[in-house]
mmCIF file of C-alpha atoms in Angstrom:
data_model
loop_
_atom_site.group_PDB
_atom_site.id
_atom_site.type_symbol
_atom_site.label_atom_id
_atom_site.label_comp_id
_atom_site.label_asym_id
_atom_site.label_seq_id
_atom_site.Cartn_x
_atom_site.Cartn_y
_atom_site.Cartn_z
ATOM 1 C CA MET A 1 103.380 136.928 111.358
ATOM 2 C CA PRO A 2 100.888 135.105 109.173
ATOM 3 C CA LYS A 3 102.653 131.434 108.547
ATOM 4 C CA GLN A 4 103.873 131.228 104.813
ATOM 5 C CA VAL A 5 102.447 128.570 103.690
ATOM 6 C CA ASP A 6 103.656 126.247 100.988
ATOM 7 C CA HIS A 7 101.547 126.262 98.017
ATOM 8 C CA ASP A 8 103.620 123.810 96.288
ATOM 9 C CA GLU A 9 104.412 121.235 98.941
ATOM 10 C CA ARG A 10 100.682 121.048 99.793
ATOM 11 C CA ARG A 11 99.545 120.419 96.213
ATOM 12 C CA ARG A 12 102.476 117.689 96.343
ATOM 13 C CA GLN A 13 100.426 116.194 99.747
ATOM 14 C CA ILE A 14 97.586 115.884 97.810
ATOM 15 C CA GLY A 15 99.141 114.642 94.995
ATOM 16 C CA ASP A 16 100.417 111.771 96.381
ATOM 17 C CA ALA A 17 97.643 111.033 98.371
ATOM 18 C CA VAL A 18 95.818 110.991 95.144
ATOM 19 C CA CYS A 19 98.689 108.567 93.835
ATOM 20 C CA ARG A 20 98.494 106.361 97.193
ATOM 21 C CA LEU A 21 94.733 106.048 96.380
ATOM 22 C CA ILE A 22 95.435 104.580 92.316
ATOM 23 C CA ALA A 23 97.886 102.609 93.757
ATOM 24 C CA THR A 24 95.755 100.542 96.184
ATOM 25 C CA ARG A 25 92.479 100.855 95.322
ATOM 26 C CA GLY A 26 92.363 102.174 91.505
ATOM 27 C CA LEU A 27 91.900 105.357 89.620
ATOM 28 C CA ASP A 28 87.769 105.067 90.710
ATOM 29 C CA ALA A 29 88.771 105.324 94.482
ATOM 30 C CA VAL A 30 90.282 108.736 93.460
ATOM 31 C CA SER A 31 87.396 111.204 95.301
ATOM 32 C CA LEU A 32 87.455 114.254 96.958
ATOM 33 C CA ARG A 33 86.241 112.847 100.376
ATOM 34 C CA HIS A 34 88.649 109.723 100.217
ATOM 35 C CA VAL A 35 91.936 112.140 98.753
ATOM 36 C CA ALA A 36 91.048 114.351 101.891
ATOM 37 C CA ALA A 37 91.262 111.261 104.415
ATOM 38 C CA GLU A 38 94.251 109.852 102.869
ATOM 39 C CA ALA A 39 95.935 113.225 103.069
ATOM 40 C CA GLY A 40 95.099 113.968 106.423
ATOM 41 C CA VAL A 41 93.659 117.471 105.267
ATOM 42 C CA SER A 42 90.072 118.974 104.948
ATOM 43 C CA MET A 43 87.862 118.460 101.786
ATOM 44 C CA GLY A 44 87.410 122.594 101.632
ATOM 45 C CA ARG A 45 91.167 122.074 101.403
ATOM 46 C CA VAL A 46 91.360 119.586 98.541
ATOM 47 C CA GLN A 47 88.908 121.538 96.616
ATOM 48 C CA HIS A 48 91.343 124.900 97.555
ATOM 49 C CA TYR A 49 93.811 123.155 95.498
ATOM 50 C CA PHE A 50 92.074 121.057 92.504
ATOM 51 C CA ALA A 51 88.496 122.244 90.749
ATOM 52 C CA THR A 52 87.995 118.782 89.748
ATOM 53 C CA LYS A 53 88.510 115.163 89.767
ATOM 54 C CA ASP A 54 90.539 115.341 86.414
ATOM 55 C CA GLU A 55 92.880 118.275 87.496
ATOM 56 C CA MET A 56 93.657 116.144 90.453
ATOM 57 C CA LEU A 57 94.256 113.201 88.764
ATOM 58 C CA MET A 58 96.733 114.591 85.917
ATOM 59 C CA PHE A 59 98.531 116.146 88.877
ATOM 60 C CA ALA A 60 99.363 112.995 90.248
ATOM 61 C CA PHE A 61 100.359 111.562 86.666
ATOM 62 C CA ASP A 62 102.700 115.091 86.518
ATOM 63 C CA LEU A 63 103.744 113.732 89.679
ATOM 64 C CA ILE A 64 104.976 110.193 88.684
ATOM 65 C CA SER A 65 105.957 110.822 85.246
ATOM 66 C CA GLU A 66 108.091 113.613 87.285
ATOM 67 C CA ARG A 67 110.060 111.223 89.495
ATOM 68 C CA VAL A 68 110.207 108.770 86.747
ATOM 69 C CA ALA A 69 111.859 110.649 84.736
ATOM 70 C CA ALA A 70 114.296 112.042 87.284
ATOM 71 C CA ARG A 71 114.994 108.499 88.496
ATOM 72 C CA LEU A 72 115.295 107.749 84.688
ATOM 73 C CA GLY A 73 117.568 110.764 84.224
ATOM 74 C CA ALA A 74 119.931 109.672 87.509
ATOM 75 C CA VAL A 75 121.041 106.596 84.892
ATOM 76 C CA ASP A 76 124.965 107.825 84.784
ATOM 77 C CA SER A 77 126.961 105.337 82.376
ATOM 78 C CA ASP A 78 129.347 106.131 79.802
ATOM 79 C CA ASP A 79 128.139 102.726 78.219
ATOM 80 C CA PRO A 80 125.762 103.154 76.291
ATOM 81 C CA ALA A 81 125.014 98.995 76.528
ATOM 82 C CA VAL A 82 124.352 99.387 80.272
ATOM 83 C CA CYS A 83 123.209 102.730 80.296
ATOM 84 C CA LEU A 84 119.813 101.023 77.962
ATOM 85 C CA ARG A 85 119.821 97.929 80.439
ATOM 86 C CA ALA A 86 119.622 100.134 83.384
ATOM 87 C CA ILE A 87 116.951 102.370 81.922
ATOM 88 C CA LEU A 88 114.501 99.286 80.869
ATOM 89 C CA LEU A 89 115.395 97.935 84.556
ATOM 90 C CA GLU A 90 114.273 101.191 86.149
ATOM 91 C CA LEU A 91 111.199 100.997 84.146
ATOM 92 C CA LEU A 92 109.822 98.222 86.138
ATOM 93 C CA PRO A 93 109.171 97.812 89.350
ATOM 94 C CA LEU A 94 111.849 96.737 91.008
ATOM 95 C CA SER A 95 112.908 99.214 93.075
ATOM 96 C CA GLU A 96 110.735 100.202 95.788
ATOM 97 C CA ALA A 97 110.309 103.625 94.341
ATOM 98 C CA ALA A 98 109.318 101.875 90.900
ATOM 99 C CA ARG A 99 107.198 98.858 93.196
ATOM 100 C CA ALA A 100 105.144 102.334 94.501
ATOM 101 C CA GLU A 101 105.118 104.214 90.949
ATOM 102 C CA ALA A 102 103.921 100.819 88.641
ATOM 103 C CA PRO A 103 100.586 100.662 90.155
ATOM 104 C CA VAL A 104 99.774 104.027 89.012
ATOM 105 C CA LEU A 105 100.964 104.000 86.081
ATOM 106 C CA ALA A 106 99.360 100.843 85.107
ATOM 107 C CA ALA A 107 96.072 102.126 85.923
ATOM 108 C CA PHE A 108 96.870 105.469 83.634
ATOM 109 C CA LEU A 109 97.382 103.244 80.963
ATOM 110 C CA ALA A 110 94.635 101.154 81.726
ATOM 111 C CA GLN A 111 92.251 104.026 81.375
ATOM 112 C CA ALA A 112 94.110 105.817 78.795
ATOM 113 C CA VAL A 113 92.200 103.157 76.729
ATOM 114 C CA VAL A 114 89.194 104.902 77.931
ATOM 115 C CA GLU A 115 89.679 107.882 77.785
ATOM 116 C CA PRO A 116 92.357 109.581 75.326
ATOM 117 C CA ARG A 117 92.720 112.636 77.509
ATOM 118 C CA LEU A 118 94.360 110.200 79.614
ATOM 119 C CA GLY A 119 96.411 109.271 77.302
ATOM 120 C CA LEU A 120 97.808 112.817 75.484
ATOM 121 C CA PRO A 121 100.501 113.012 78.149
ATOM 122 C CA LEU A 122 101.666 109.393 77.130
ATOM 123 C CA HIS A 123 101.822 109.749 73.676
ATOM 124 C CA GLU A 124 103.948 113.175 74.204
ATOM 125 C CA GLY A 125 106.303 111.708 75.987
ATOM 126 C CA ASN A 126 106.845 108.760 74.051
ATOM 127 C CA GLY A 127 108.580 110.211 70.970
ATOM 128 C CA ALA A 128 111.128 111.419 73.317
ATOM 129 C CA MET A 129 111.504 108.659 75.169
ATOM 130 C CA VAL A 130 112.027 106.753 71.453
ATOM 131 C CA ALA A 131 114.578 109.229 70.200
ATOM 132 C CA TRP A 132 116.427 108.657 73.627
ATOM 133 C CA LEU A 133 116.463 105.136 73.601
ATOM 134 C CA ALA A 134 117.194 104.726 69.816
ATOM 135 C CA GLY A 135 120.279 106.919 69.957
ATOM 136 C CA MET A 136 121.744 104.728 72.843
ATOM 137 C CA ILE A 137 121.051 101.410 70.552
ATOM 138 C CA THR A 138 122.533 103.096 67.433
ATOM 139 C CA ALA A 139 125.455 103.796 69.274
ATOM 140 C CA VAL A 140 125.677 100.497 70.382
ATOM 141 C CA ARG A 141 124.789 98.760 67.238
ATOM 142 C CA PRO A 142 125.395 101.316 64.175
ATOM 143 C CA GLY A 143 122.366 100.094 61.132
ATOM 144 C CA GLY A 144 118.790 99.075 61.256
ATOM 145 C CA ASP A 145 116.057 100.714 62.906
ATOM 146 C CA SER A 146 116.619 101.666 66.244
ATOM 147 C CA ALA A 147 113.487 103.323 66.292
ATOM 148 C CA LYS A 148 111.647 100.662 65.418
ATOM 149 C CA ASP A 149 113.636 98.603 68.135
ATOM 150 C CA ALA A 150 113.151 101.583 70.847
ATOM 151 C CA MET A 151 109.578 101.554 69.846
ATOM 152 C CA VAL A 152 109.580 97.353 70.573
ATOM 153 C CA LEU A 153 111.483 97.595 73.742
ATOM 154 C CA LEU A 154 109.503 100.128 75.411
ATOM 155 C CA ALA A 155 105.891 97.156 74.668
ATOM 156 C CA PHE A 156 108.189 95.356 75.894
ATOM 157 C CA VAL A 157 108.886 96.778 79.202
ATOM 158 C CA ASP A 158 105.276 97.864 79.969
ATOM 159 C CA GLY A 159 104.308 94.824 79.100
ATOM 160 C CA LEU A 160 106.553 93.180 81.252
ATOM 161 C CA MET A 161 106.104 95.534 84.000
ATOM 162 C CA MET A 162 102.205 94.347 84.180
ATOM 163 C CA GLN A 163 103.618 90.680 84.004
ATOM 164 C CA VAL A 164 105.471 91.063 87.444
ATOM 165 C CA LEU A 165 102.833 93.418 89.356
ATOM 166 C CA ILE A 166 100.566 90.934 88.875
ATOM 167 C CA GLY A 167 103.412 87.843 89.775
ATOM 168 C CA GLN A 168 102.739 86.511 86.644
ATOM 169 C CA VAL A 169 106.782 86.680 86.051
ATOM 170 C CA SER A 170 109.402 87.242 89.420
ATOM 171 C CA ALA A 171 111.622 90.847 89.701
ATOM 172 C CA GLU A 172 114.207 87.865 89.267
ATOM 173 C CA ALA A 173 113.203 86.684 85.673
ATOM 174 C CA ALA A 174 111.960 89.923 84.395
ATOM 175 C CA VAL A 175 116.279 90.966 84.782
ATOM 176 C CA GLU A 176 116.428 87.713 82.323
ATOM 177 C CA LEU A 177 114.194 88.785 80.281
ATOM 178 C CA VAL A 178 115.327 92.248 79.639
ATOM 179 C CA ASP A 179 118.616 91.117 79.014
ATOM 180 C CA HIS A 180 117.439 88.594 76.643
ATOM 181 C CA GLN A 181 116.012 91.272 74.711
ATOM 182 C CA LEU A 182 118.481 93.100 74.708
ATOM 183 C CA ALA A 183 120.531 90.838 73.126
ATOM 184 C CA LEU A 184 118.392 90.675 70.526
ATOM 185 C CA VAL A 185 118.264 94.031 69.713
ATOM 186 C CA LEU A 186 121.873 94.491 70.036
ATOM 187 C CA GLY A 187 122.748 91.454 68.233
ATOM 188 C CA GLY A 188 125.206 90.399 70.926
ATOM 189 C CA SER A 189 127.146 93.396 71.137
ATOM 190 C CA ARG A 190 125.532 93.259 74.681
ATOM 191 C CA ARG A 191 127.415 92.618 77.863
#
């Protein structure tokens, strides 16, 4: 009986290798040869699943995005202020999973500045994220412009992620800064 091949799993294996390369060596290190070596597969197998480097990069971005979304979706609290804080902290490289993903996300953010095609998925997901956070802000603090506050919080966390990644801000200080910013946005109603 022929061996059953899980093509999705093989694509994920290669996508994981792309993510590891990006995290440790940057987007420029993503080549057919380097990805194959990192994944422990032949270059032919990589080519079988991905026709172009762009296709590999977009798949890797989708993998990371799914993982971040799963972590954010796992945040569970009936208190919108607690939930909002947990989500913002989950976006920072504080946990082992987030520390592995953050360099990849940072590389995509930086590259999106000069390659708009990479920025498109970021742009598409941003609106939903702003609306989600704005809903939590409104639940805690009715009134004001919760959409602008949500955008400020996301921009703040993006910048803070970079600061943590380069060692400018410690994990402990990042948590304190998130609490400080939330207190400002929520008008002191944060616990």
